[in-house]
Amino acid sequence: MFSCENEAGKSVASEEYAPAFQEQLALTQVQVEKVMQAGIEVPTPKDMAGGPTHEIHKQNWYTLRDAGALYRLTGDERYAVFLRDALLLYAERYPTWPTHPTDRSYATGKIFWQCLNDANWLVYVSQGYNDIYDWLDEDNRQKLDNELFRPMADFLSVENPQFFNRIHNHSTWGSAAVGMIGLVMEDDSLVNRALYGLPPDVLPDDLRDDDTGKIKDKYGRAGFLAQLDLSFSPDGYFTEGPYYLRYALSPFLLFGRALATERPEIGVLDYRDGILKKAVLGMLNQADPTGDFFPINDSQKGMSVYSPEVVKAVDYAWYHFGRDPMLLSLAEQQGAFTLDVEGAAVADAIAAGEAVPYQPSPVAFMDGPEGDEGGVGVLRAYGSDDAQTCLVMKYSAQGMGHGHYDKLAYSLYNEKGEVIQDYGAARWVNIDQKGGGRYLKENNSWAKHTLAHNTLVIDETSQYEGKISIAEDLHPDLYTFDVANTDQQLVSATTDNAYPGRDLQRFNLLVTIDAFTQPLMVDVFRSAGTKNAQHDLPTWYLGELLQTNFPYATRNRLQPLGNGHGYQHVYAEASGVPKPGVAHINWLHKGTFYTQTMATQPGDEILFLRLGANDPEFNLRRDPGFLLRRTAATTTFASVLETHGSYDPREEVPRRPYGEVANLELVIDTEDYVALQLTHNDGTTWVLTLALQDPDRTTEHQLKINGQTFSWKGVHHLIKTDNESK
């Protein structure tokens, strides 16, 4: 057994619990007793995710966990009896079930269509089993150990090594499931199997999963400790992204918490310089101002810091990792608590008034176990009304089978959510009507491709040829991340391997200037090669197009934009040729106006896009976008995005509906420097200078522009043309 710091014997109405925790406990009682009265169902498995049998068994893992918690917290034996009887029913039926009849996973489960969900079940139910283990008589304990839990642990590990023996969120669940039930049953062989994995020679080197990700990684390690060593960068970034980190943190924290008491010599809560603490705090810093996680890689949009898994992460992080009072304000907003000593302590601290407001910071995350495989940069700036603008640049490693071909892509967020979006995944999780809740074929044909992201596509071909076998061994590199001046925040990255023979370098800035009510997003993207190539730079905005400063022609007969690499899923609804100089595109979204201003060159074309071609089952959203197309060997794209004004349909009064950037010009464009001149409608002009070859912040630079000398130190500087720094 593992210690849960048992609170058994307290009454639900006990004043020893904070009122918020009492409410959580009472709500859980109602939910569990409803099932107790109706009787638990244990149907023969047959359905995919979202189907009836899948959802019944999924709800059972929560109910059985909660029944154990209620017994532990209240001492009421009715919950223990219910849990025992339900587990005995599973013990009677589990041995009679073959592997799941759907047979649609690289690791088919028994209770569910994939071993992953069987592992979910075991992680949660092992907590309930632990709560009643000493209460059970010896005969029932032996029956459950030998006819249900030990066979289940063997099924998830030795019978499915391709599931158990890898570095992936699936195997984190697998190792935690086997390890936690091993701790409950005091079975050291299972615990050691969970910690260190199976021998590496049980799997062939080239085996891949349903997402074409490698099963056996280059390190040849497996088990829970290997997951801690290899899944995270030194600063806690999870290579699969925040959506999957949110999912994987539960087994990391639950098994880690149990190991902390039962195997204290491992020091799991302090392992790798506190990697679990860094992972939780890093995850929380990968959310937009509304609390939604950045939907990078394979992510379902809308997953947020308010999800049940994050409730656990916040409660456990506060209790075990330094009791940061900012976490209490998040817990208060979540309005839920884990039914354990951690949740009770958090509720007590909130009731005592210890919470302080949570405010995420700009951060540059590293990727890769050694922190040398690129990363993700997050900028956060504030406008005149203290509204937050958040920019994310992705220059990370591939992210295994869940990664996208999206290097040097950015996305933009504010207090209303997404502004410039990352598509996320083509999937409806647990919705049976949409492919049984699995990833749809459009995830590979659209969502993973470079065109689905806000980054350059060369010759209508995705980065790394759209092949994971190439991408998984390569990554971009951070050039610089500088947020020392909060009014001029910068992230920049480079890559010379996304497209052979082509060097890419991007600069994204959030610039706060008094002349503008909200921070400006400045984008400078340089592509250098020896041969002419078609450059397509998409912007996937959200909202309704209002106006442009150039003529365009709509197309009454829509045709796909191309034949592959995502182009087959996009229509060009209209196109236009802007005059050399500057192009403005203005749109409205959720009551806020936006204007993107782009420096244009002779031969440029702008296409207005609509997603949805070759999509007979309507698996893709009909999202809008626009694309700047240019043919060149070496070229630099430059744009500024303004957030301005408002419109309330109840008042029908637009405020500041037009952008205030009058002109944008590349006044210097060499392999060493770029200088961008921005002019306000009132005539005020600024010059942004960028050093492309030297990221040292102490290096002094000097440029002569239109007869005027500009001097600065470091990579970038914003200068008024009268040389008065702003």
XYZ file of C-alpha atoms in Angstrom:
726
model
C 0.000 0.000 0.000
C 0.986 3.633 -0.404
C 0.224 6.374 2.058
C -2.556 8.859 1.292
C -2.178 10.730 4.592
C -5.574 9.299 5.509
C -8.245 11.681 6.726
C -10.794 8.926 7.501
C -13.209 9.571 10.314
C -13.996 13.201 9.614
C -17.593 14.152 8.920
C -18.585 15.789 5.643
C -19.961 18.664 7.682
C -16.856 18.808 9.870
C -15.588 22.306 10.524
C -12.096 20.866 10.157
C -12.568 21.244 6.396
C -12.829 24.578 4.626
C -16.324 25.261 3.230
C -15.127 24.930 -0.375
C -13.676 21.489 0.344
C -16.875 20.461 2.128
C -18.816 21.444 -0.996
C -16.522 19.328 -3.172
C -16.954 16.385 -0.833
C -20.732 16.721 -0.729
C -20.953 16.963 -4.519
C -18.872 13.808 -4.868
C -21.119 12.019 -2.382
C -24.158 12.831 -4.482
C -22.490 11.566 -7.656
C -21.244 8.314 -6.135
C -24.450 7.545 -4.257
C -26.443 7.989 -7.447
C -24.440 5.130 -8.959
C -24.707 3.109 -5.754
C -28.491 3.342 -5.891
C -28.711 2.464 -9.577
C -26.076 -0.271 -9.435
C -22.804 -0.211 -11.328
C -22.681 -1.454 -14.909
C -19.788 -3.601 -16.135
C -20.628 -4.269 -19.797
C -18.643 -6.375 -22.240
C -16.395 -3.916 -24.127
C -17.231 -3.303 -27.774
C -17.267 0.436 -28.589
C -14.716 3.014 -29.674
C -14.101 6.217 -27.715
C -17.381 8.027 -27.159
C -19.429 4.836 -27.563
C -21.640 3.455 -24.762
C -19.379 0.753 -23.307
C -16.321 3.016 -23.497
C -18.063 5.815 -21.633
C -19.520 3.475 -18.980
C -16.116 2.010 -18.116
C -14.573 5.479 -18.209
C -17.130 6.827 -15.756
C -16.557 3.759 -13.598
C -12.892 4.610 -13.070
C -13.899 7.975 -11.599
C -16.717 6.500 -9.520
C -14.532 3.746 -8.046
C -11.731 6.188 -7.272
C -14.181 8.563 -5.613
C -15.857 5.795 -3.603
C -12.484 4.957 -2.099
C -11.823 8.605 -1.321
C -15.193 8.961 0.383
C -14.469 5.953 2.573
C -11.061 7.380 3.441
C -12.456 10.834 4.215
C -15.674 9.890 6.029
C -15.097 6.366 7.352
C -18.532 5.352 6.021
C -18.268 1.632 5.147
C -21.069 1.845 2.585
C -18.542 3.254 0.134
C -16.044 0.477 0.850
C -18.716 -2.193 0.354
C -19.802 -0.666 -2.943
C -16.220 -0.439 -4.175
C -15.415 -4.016 -3.135
C -18.481 -5.423 -4.865
C -17.806 -3.461 -8.053
C -14.206 -4.678 -8.169
C -15.302 -8.279 -7.606
C -17.633 -7.915 -10.570
C -14.710 -6.723 -12.690
C -12.603 -9.633 -11.371
C -15.299 -12.046 -12.484
C -15.626 -10.618 -15.999
C -12.175 -9.292 -16.908
C -10.604 -12.749 -17.470
C -13.395 -13.629 -19.922
C -12.829 -10.618 -22.170
C -10.587 -10.983 -25.217
C -8.689 -8.009 -26.574
C -11.028 -5.248 -27.695
C -12.953 -6.208 -30.854
C -12.265 -2.920 -32.667
C -8.578 -3.829 -33.173
C -7.727 -0.295 -34.348
C -4.737 0.555 -32.183
C -1.043 -0.300 -32.242
C -1.700 -1.495 -28.662
C -5.262 -2.829 -28.408
C -6.725 -2.857 -24.921
C -9.223 -5.149 -23.221
C -11.609 -2.829 -21.401
C -11.072 -0.103 -23.990
C -10.032 0.087 -27.639
C -6.462 1.017 -26.678
C -4.144 0.051 -23.840
C -3.824 3.720 -22.961
C -7.364 3.811 -21.599
C -6.896 0.508 -19.766
C -3.935 2.186 -18.076
C -6.101 5.225 -17.251
C -8.580 2.870 -15.588
C -5.895 1.143 -13.539
C -4.243 4.388 -12.379
C -7.516 5.767 -11.056
C -8.963 2.530 -9.686
C -5.717 1.649 -7.912
C -6.281 4.750 -5.781
C -9.664 3.472 -4.675
C -8.296 -0.036 -4.139
C -5.550 1.415 -1.970
C -8.148 3.154 0.189
C -9.940 -0.111 1.062
C -7.012 -2.557 0.873
C -6.619 -2.988 4.637
C -10.389 -3.078 5.114
C -10.809 -6.059 2.750
C -10.735 -9.597 4.101
C -7.880 -11.804 2.955
C -9.946 -13.917 0.540
C -11.292 -10.934 -1.394
C -7.906 -9.251 -1.371
C -6.253 -12.324 -2.871
C -9.008 -12.716 -5.434
C -8.695 -9.120 -6.608
C -4.900 -9.198 -6.586
C -4.608 -12.415 -8.581
C -7.664 -12.405 -10.834
C -7.949 -8.725 -11.734
C -5.059 -6.444 -10.917
C -1.972 -8.597 -11.475
C -3.277 -9.906 -14.841
C -4.109 -6.335 -15.833
C -0.614 -5.132 -14.934
C 0.923 -7.967 -16.959
C -1.346 -7.223 -19.917
C -0.254 -3.583 -19.981
C 3.445 -4.422 -19.764
C 4.843 -7.824 -20.713
C 1.957 -8.587 -23.087
C 2.140 -5.151 -24.752
C 5.773 -4.034 -24.679
C 5.176 -1.719 -27.662
C 2.845 0.246 -25.374
C 4.831 -0.014 -22.159
C 8.426 0.339 -23.295
C 8.681 3.737 -24.926
C 9.161 7.422 -24.124
C 5.665 8.801 -24.658
C 2.634 9.924 -22.674
C 1.061 6.488 -23.320
C 3.895 4.750 -21.512
C 3.831 7.260 -18.672
C 0.300 6.087 -17.982
C 1.370 2.472 -18.424
C 4.297 2.644 -16.027
C 2.274 4.589 -13.445
C -0.581 2.063 -13.657
C 1.706 -0.929 -13.140
C 3.698 0.838 -10.447
C 0.752 2.134 -8.456
C -1.033 -1.209 -8.340
C 2.317 -2.779 -7.456
C 2.611 -0.447 -4.485
C -0.925 -1.255 -3.357
C -0.249 -5.015 -3.522
C 3.314 -4.582 -2.181
C 4.637 -6.332 -5.286
C 8.212 -5.140 -5.756
C 8.564 -6.872 -9.115
C 5.754 -4.750 -10.561
C 7.120 -1.574 -9.003
C 10.581 -2.200 -10.422
C 9.099 -3.030 -13.820
C 7.301 0.303 -13.706
C 10.404 2.213 -12.667
C 12.864 0.714 -15.141
C 10.792 -0.803 -17.943
C 11.251 -4.082 -19.764
C 14.551 -5.138 -21.372
C 15.103 -2.995 -24.505
C 15.528 -6.003 -26.801
C 11.827 -6.892 -26.545
C 11.107 -4.485 -29.425
C 12.476 -4.053 -32.962
C 14.257 -0.773 -33.683
C 11.939 0.445 -36.476
C 8.531 -0.122 -34.837
C 6.097 2.842 -35.050
C 2.698 3.699 -33.583
C -0.600 4.851 -35.124
C 0.793 8.388 -35.483
C 3.996 7.093 -37.173
C 5.987 7.993 -34.071
C 8.931 5.830 -33.062
C 8.242 3.212 -30.399
C 11.879 2.570 -29.520
C 13.795 5.800 -29.111
C 17.495 6.450 -29.586
C 18.251 6.205 -25.870
C 17.031 2.618 -25.503
C 15.476 3.362 -22.107
C 12.000 2.818 -20.698
C 10.104 3.033 -17.430
C 8.928 5.837 -15.190
C 12.361 7.253 -14.377
C 13.270 7.296 -18.056
C 10.051 9.224 -18.707
C 11.182 11.837 -16.188
C 14.639 11.984 -17.755
C 13.689 12.068 -21.429
C 10.179 13.551 -21.773
C 11.107 16.970 -20.408
C 13.679 19.613 -21.162
C 15.709 20.826 -18.156
C 13.205 23.666 -17.641
C 10.151 21.388 -17.726
C 8.942 21.764 -21.323
C 7.174 18.585 -22.455
C 8.119 17.717 -26.005
C 4.558 16.757 -27.000
C 3.221 20.180 -25.989
C 0.934 21.512 -23.227
C -2.187 19.595 -24.299
C -0.460 16.274 -23.746
C 1.481 17.511 -20.735
C -1.842 18.312 -19.078
C -2.817 14.703 -19.762
C 0.505 13.130 -18.743
C 0.933 15.080 -15.511
C -1.703 13.011 -13.705
C 0.292 9.762 -13.783
C 3.533 11.636 -13.167
C 2.109 13.295 -10.056
C 0.042 10.387 -8.746
C 2.777 7.772 -9.010
C 5.387 10.330 -7.983
C 3.426 11.188 -4.862
C 3.117 7.496 -3.950
C 6.817 6.864 -4.585
C 7.739 9.818 -2.383
C 6.395 7.942 0.639
C 7.096 4.331 -0.367
C 10.453 4.727 -2.155
C 11.831 7.933 -0.602
C 15.382 6.995 -1.595
C 14.490 7.823 -5.220
C 13.606 11.399 -4.270
C 11.106 11.567 -7.096
C 9.591 14.930 -6.148
C 13.059 16.494 -6.343
C 14.217 14.353 -9.277
C 16.194 16.173 -11.995
C 16.364 19.379 -10.010
C 12.617 19.385 -9.393
C 11.486 18.511 -12.905
C 7.866 17.847 -11.888
C 7.586 21.280 -10.291
C 9.050 22.860 -13.411
C 6.653 20.864 -15.576
C 3.571 22.063 -13.696
C 4.649 25.702 -13.642
C 5.711 25.496 -17.284
C 2.370 24.050 -18.294
C 0.511 26.877 -16.561
C 2.667 29.359 -18.480
C 1.599 27.798 -21.780
C -1.933 29.159 -21.605
C -3.443 32.213 -23.268
C -5.074 35.068 -21.310
C -8.394 33.146 -21.203
C -6.704 30.101 -19.669
C -6.798 27.920 -22.798
C -3.609 26.034 -23.578
C -1.739 26.946 -26.743
C -3.008 24.371 -29.273
C 0.411 23.479 -30.647
C 1.010 20.009 -32.090
C -1.925 17.597 -31.832
C -4.181 19.551 -29.483
C -7.918 19.864 -29.054
C -8.789 23.516 -28.662
C -10.527 24.595 -25.489
C -8.472 22.461 -23.124
C -7.539 24.812 -20.332
C -6.154 25.410 -16.866
C -9.665 24.692 -15.575
C -9.619 21.018 -16.615
C -9.773 18.342 -13.872
C -6.194 17.236 -14.537
C -4.938 20.768 -13.947
C -6.910 21.013 -10.705
C -4.809 18.096 -9.514
C -1.603 19.643 -10.846
C -2.243 22.962 -9.092
C -3.213 21.370 -5.767
C -0.229 19.024 -5.773
C 2.215 21.691 -6.936
C 1.144 24.082 -4.195
C 1.331 21.415 -1.487
C 4.570 19.689 -2.509
C 6.564 22.353 -4.353
C 6.932 25.455 -2.228
C 3.358 26.632 -1.587
C 3.426 29.506 -4.080
C 0.490 31.798 -3.162
C -0.117 32.610 -6.849
C -1.201 28.995 -7.360
C -3.930 29.531 -4.790
C -5.593 32.167 -6.955
C -5.655 29.678 -9.830
C -7.147 27.041 -7.548
C -9.756 29.545 -6.421
C -10.698 30.262 -10.042
C -10.875 26.543 -10.776
C -13.405 26.131 -7.988
C -12.567 22.449 -7.454
C -10.196 20.449 -5.255
C -8.715 16.982 -5.158
C -10.212 14.751 -2.468
C -7.014 14.278 -0.523
C -4.752 16.077 1.891
C -3.427 18.295 -0.912
C -6.869 19.516 -1.945
C -7.948 20.049 1.654
C -4.814 22.068 2.401
C -5.294 24.250 -0.671
C -8.899 24.954 0.314
C -7.754 25.847 3.833
C -5.116 28.256 2.509
C -7.612 29.981 0.233
C -10.064 30.322 3.106
C -7.264 31.874 5.157
C -6.795 34.572 2.506
C -3.334 33.475 1.380
C -3.988 33.705 -2.385
C -2.332 36.390 -4.507
C -3.151 37.095 -8.181
C -1.543 34.786 -10.722
C 0.275 36.542 -13.557
C 2.230 34.483 -16.101
C 5.526 35.817 -17.383
C 7.293 35.861 -20.748
C 9.433 32.761 -21.050
C 11.638 30.868 -23.491
C 11.269 27.118 -23.038
C 13.989 24.730 -24.143
C 13.147 21.441 -25.861
C 14.885 18.078 -25.680
C 16.234 16.187 -22.642
C 19.423 18.255 -22.717
C 17.683 21.492 -23.696
C 19.468 21.629 -27.043
C 16.616 20.903 -29.463
C 15.093 24.336 -30.007
C 12.112 25.371 -27.935
C 9.071 27.641 -27.648
C 9.129 31.373 -26.911
C 6.227 33.132 -25.177
C 5.913 36.935 -25.097
C 3.339 38.743 -22.932
C 2.693 42.480 -23.150
C -0.018 44.768 -21.782
C -2.003 47.600 -23.338
C -3.308 50.869 -21.951
C -6.246 49.020 -20.372
C -3.932 46.332 -18.893
C -5.319 43.803 -21.383
C -2.751 41.135 -22.184
C -1.435 40.312 -25.654
C 0.408 37.009 -25.886
C 2.582 35.741 -28.737
C 3.941 32.206 -29.124
C 6.759 31.255 -31.503
C 7.437 27.554 -32.020
C 10.961 26.481 -32.905
C 10.904 23.154 -31.099
C 11.792 19.567 -31.901
C 9.189 17.547 -33.755
C 7.192 16.418 -30.709
C 7.236 12.738 -31.652
C 4.163 11.336 -33.405
C 2.034 14.240 -32.190
C 4.285 16.908 -33.728
C 3.513 19.205 -36.663
C 5.648 20.596 -39.490
C 5.380 24.120 -38.120
C 8.843 25.427 -37.382
C 9.150 29.192 -36.853
C 5.346 29.449 -36.746
C 3.672 31.957 -34.457
C 0.210 32.376 -32.979
C -1.297 35.393 -31.217
C -3.776 35.690 -28.339
C -5.425 38.332 -26.193
C -8.060 38.582 -23.481
C -10.703 37.351 -25.943
C -8.732 34.264 -26.966
C -7.174 33.463 -30.321
C -6.370 36.258 -32.764
C -4.006 34.515 -35.190
C -4.648 30.839 -34.704
C -2.802 27.560 -34.698
C -5.199 24.995 -36.196
C -4.557 22.339 -33.566
C -5.643 18.778 -34.354
C -8.248 17.369 -36.721
C -10.020 15.370 -34.059
C -13.183 15.347 -31.965
C -12.015 13.654 -28.775
C -14.470 11.004 -27.555
C -17.145 11.983 -30.088
C -18.135 8.648 -31.575
C -19.694 10.131 -34.734
C -16.320 11.526 -35.788
C -14.146 8.477 -36.338
C -14.788 7.035 -32.910
C -13.111 10.044 -31.315
C -9.741 9.183 -32.870
C -7.491 11.378 -34.976
C -9.083 11.791 -38.391
C -7.289 11.249 -41.686
C -7.336 15.031 -42.155
C -4.980 15.322 -39.206
C -2.254 13.928 -41.443
C -3.459 15.469 -44.701
C -4.069 18.967 -43.270
C -3.462 19.782 -39.605
C 0.152 18.610 -39.425
C 1.224 20.360 -42.629
C 3.137 23.623 -42.751
C 0.357 25.443 -44.625
C -1.942 24.943 -41.623
C 0.347 27.193 -39.573
C 1.537 30.775 -39.695
C 4.937 30.114 -41.213
C 6.605 30.024 -44.628
C 5.839 27.259 -47.105
C 8.403 26.832 -49.881
C 7.282 25.529 -53.293
C 4.007 24.199 -51.851
C 5.896 21.569 -49.864
C 5.824 21.108 -46.105
C 8.936 21.366 -43.998
C 11.040 18.194 -43.911
C 9.027 17.014 -46.944
C 6.188 16.346 -44.516
C 7.969 13.208 -43.282
C 8.371 12.427 -39.605
C 11.324 10.177 -40.400
C 13.219 13.329 -41.419
C 11.707 15.789 -38.936
C 12.281 13.722 -35.801
C 16.056 14.092 -36.140
C 16.123 17.864 -36.825
C 15.099 21.093 -35.138
C 15.484 24.899 -35.388
C 17.576 26.898 -32.943
C 16.844 29.912 -30.796
C 18.654 33.006 -32.048
C 17.669 35.314 -29.216
C 15.002 35.866 -26.590
C 14.991 39.313 -25.002
C 12.264 40.625 -22.710
C 14.478 42.852 -20.555
C 12.597 45.860 -21.935
C 8.939 44.924 -21.523
C 8.007 47.506 -24.182
C 10.188 45.791 -26.808
C 9.919 42.028 -26.326
C 11.611 39.841 -28.936
C 11.910 36.181 -29.831
C 13.903 35.035 -32.860
C 14.850 31.615 -34.216
C 16.648 30.148 -37.208
C 16.684 26.921 -39.196
C 18.751 25.679 -42.111
C 17.236 22.192 -42.272
C 13.484 22.624 -42.793
C 14.127 23.114 -46.521
C 17.437 21.916 -48.015
C 19.587 24.779 -49.268
C 17.503 27.467 -47.571
C 18.191 29.456 -44.404
C 15.176 30.795 -42.530
C 15.246 33.377 -39.753
C 12.242 34.924 -38.057
C 11.849 37.791 -35.601
C 8.593 38.259 -33.675
C 8.188 41.287 -31.414
C 5.548 42.750 -29.153
C 6.159 46.502 -29.141
C 4.355 48.884 -26.806
C 4.227 52.509 -28.025
C 2.141 55.292 -26.500
C 0.708 56.202 -29.908
C -1.081 52.818 -30.038
C -3.555 51.617 -27.423
C -2.462 47.972 -27.642
C 0.926 46.327 -28.289
C 1.932 45.964 -31.933
C 2.945 42.548 -33.231
C 5.919 42.996 -35.556
C 6.973 40.121 -37.802
C 10.171 39.967 -39.864
C 10.809 36.701 -41.729
C 13.902 36.284 -43.906
C 14.431 33.436 -46.363
C 17.817 33.013 -48.060
C 18.638 30.588 -50.852
C 20.491 30.359 -54.156
C 17.527 29.423 -56.358
C 14.180 31.075 -56.991
C 11.363 29.519 -55.000
C 7.690 30.206 -54.407
C 7.219 31.591 -50.899
C 3.754 31.353 -49.338
C 3.275 33.069 -45.978
C -0.230 32.403 -44.585
C -1.988 34.298 -41.807
C -4.817 32.284 -40.262
C -6.887 35.042 -38.702
C -10.277 34.672 -37.025
C -13.209 36.933 -37.777
C -14.821 38.766 -40.682
C -12.886 40.569 -43.396
C -13.797 44.269 -43.561
C -11.498 46.100 -45.946
C -8.241 46.108 -47.884
C -6.335 48.939 -49.568
C -5.861 46.936 -52.779
C -8.334 45.548 -55.310
C -9.093 41.844 -55.386
C -11.315 39.581 -57.452
C -13.513 36.898 -55.944
C -13.743 33.497 -57.583
C -17.201 32.150 -58.274
C -15.846 28.706 -59.080
C -13.697 27.451 -56.251
C -10.798 25.097 -56.870
C -8.315 23.591 -54.395
C -5.148 25.624 -54.094
C -2.952 22.604 -54.881
C -2.640 18.854 -54.877
C -0.936 17.921 -51.614
C 0.826 19.015 -48.426
C -2.436 20.581 -47.212
C -3.014 22.667 -50.352
C -5.668 20.203 -51.500
C -7.838 21.240 -48.525
C -7.787 25.019 -49.177
C -9.820 27.169 -51.567
C -8.632 30.546 -52.844
C -11.861 32.557 -52.566
C -10.268 35.716 -53.941
C -6.915 37.128 -54.991
C -5.358 40.494 -55.630
C -2.095 42.139 -56.605
C -1.152 44.913 -54.173
C 0.872 47.844 -55.382
C 4.535 47.750 -54.361
C 4.810 49.478 -51.022
C 2.260 48.491 -48.441
C -0.877 46.324 -48.153
C -3.481 46.732 -45.401
C -6.012 44.045 -44.412
C -8.628 44.963 -41.821
C -11.026 42.596 -40.002
C -13.328 42.339 -36.977
C -13.371 39.546 -34.404
C -15.308 39.313 -31.136
C -15.907 43.050 -31.038
C -12.281 44.074 -31.674
C -10.749 45.465 -34.873
C -7.447 44.259 -36.315
C -5.315 45.591 -39.161
C -2.311 43.832 -40.650
C 0.061 46.011 -42.646
C 2.563 44.253 -44.932
C 5.524 45.607 -46.851
C 5.005 44.501 -50.465
C 7.212 44.123 -53.525
C 6.619 43.968 -57.301
C 5.096 40.617 -58.244
C 3.507 39.954 -54.843
C 0.070 38.343 -54.788
C -2.358 38.045 -51.890
C -4.828 35.162 -51.809
C -7.839 34.974 -49.508
C -8.223 31.411 -48.280
C -11.023 29.234 -47.001
C -10.420 25.820 -45.518
C -12.695 22.938 -46.549
C -11.739 21.597 -49.972
C -11.712 17.824 -50.468
C -13.463 17.369 -47.147
C -16.626 15.373 -47.917
C -17.298 14.505 -44.261
C -16.893 18.088 -42.985
C -14.036 17.086 -40.706
C -12.331 20.486 -41.070
C -13.441 23.889 -39.800
C -14.240 26.423 -42.550
C -11.629 28.864 -41.274
C -10.521 31.987 -43.192
C -6.995 33.103 -43.906
C -4.903 35.136 -46.305
C -1.590 34.319 -47.913
C 1.165 36.552 -49.248
C 2.835 34.823 -52.214
C 6.234 35.865 -53.543
C 8.783 34.241 -55.847
C 12.418 34.943 -54.979
C 15.729 33.334 -54.121
C 16.299 35.536 -51.076
C 13.632 37.768 -49.592
C 12.368 39.322 -46.371
C 8.724 39.517 -45.313
C 7.755 42.282 -42.893
C 4.409 43.089 -41.300
C 2.800 44.826 -38.344
C -0.458 43.710 -36.741
C -2.507 46.295 -34.833
C -5.227 45.580 -32.291
C -7.538 48.572 -32.069
C -11.000 49.829 -31.283
C -14.192 48.010 -30.436
C -17.702 47.331 -31.656
C -20.691 46.486 -29.495
C -23.650 45.291 -31.609
C -26.040 46.413 -28.884
C -24.890 50.010 -29.299
C -24.056 49.753 -33.018
C -21.219 52.235 -32.540
C -17.733 51.370 -33.879
C -14.830 52.944 -32.017
C -11.384 53.310 -33.656
C -12.261 50.871 -36.464
C -9.306 51.844 -38.668
C -5.664 51.012 -38.141
C -3.167 53.791 -37.508
C -0.096 52.439 -39.321
C 0.146 54.518 -42.483
C 3.269 52.969 -43.966
C 5.744 50.155 -43.453
C 9.015 50.004 -45.375
C 12.089 47.799 -45.374
C 14.782 50.473 -45.525
C 17.681 48.055 -44.954
C 17.621 44.413 -46.067
C 21.004 42.657 -46.103
C 22.376 39.386 -44.787
C 23.651 41.258 -41.716
C 20.909 43.777 -40.922
C 17.249 44.520 -41.442
C 15.738 47.920 -40.691
C 12.006 48.498 -40.766
C 10.491 51.985 -40.879
C 6.989 52.372 -39.450
C 4.938 55.534 -39.938
C 1.865 56.516 -37.910
C -1.099 58.319 -39.455
C -0.015 61.472 -37.619
C 3.392 61.372 -39.314
C 5.399 60.021 -36.395
C 8.023 57.561 -37.625
C 10.020 54.837 -35.908
C 12.819 52.640 -37.196
C 13.238 49.090 -35.909
C 16.765 47.751 -36.404
C 17.695 44.070 -36.263
C 21.136 42.437 -36.267
C 20.876 39.094 -38.068
C 24.292 37.566 -37.411
C 25.238 38.411 -33.819
C 22.873 37.631 -30.910
C 25.245 39.068 -28.296
C 23.403 41.724 -26.285
C 26.608 43.664 -25.651
C 27.656 44.084 -29.282
C 27.433 47.658 -30.572
C 25.926 48.254 -34.015
C 25.656 51.240 -36.328
C 23.666 51.805 -39.528
C 23.251 54.805 -41.800
C 19.687 55.100 -43.086
C 18.641 57.922 -45.405
C 21.622 59.962 -44.290
C 20.944 59.476 -40.601
C 23.135 57.324 -38.336
C 21.452 54.905 -35.943
C 23.439 53.319 -33.114
C 22.372 50.649 -30.660
C 23.597 47.750 -28.568
C 22.273 44.189 -28.868
C 20.098 42.492 -31.479
C 17.271 45.019 -31.760
C 16.241 48.552 -31.005
C 13.300 50.817 -31.764
C 14.323 54.392 -32.519
C 12.364 57.523 -33.336
C 13.716 59.214 -36.429
C 14.742 62.227 -34.360
C 17.005 59.732 -32.517
C 14.860 60.009 -29.406
C 14.620 56.423 -28.187
C 11.112 55.176 -27.512
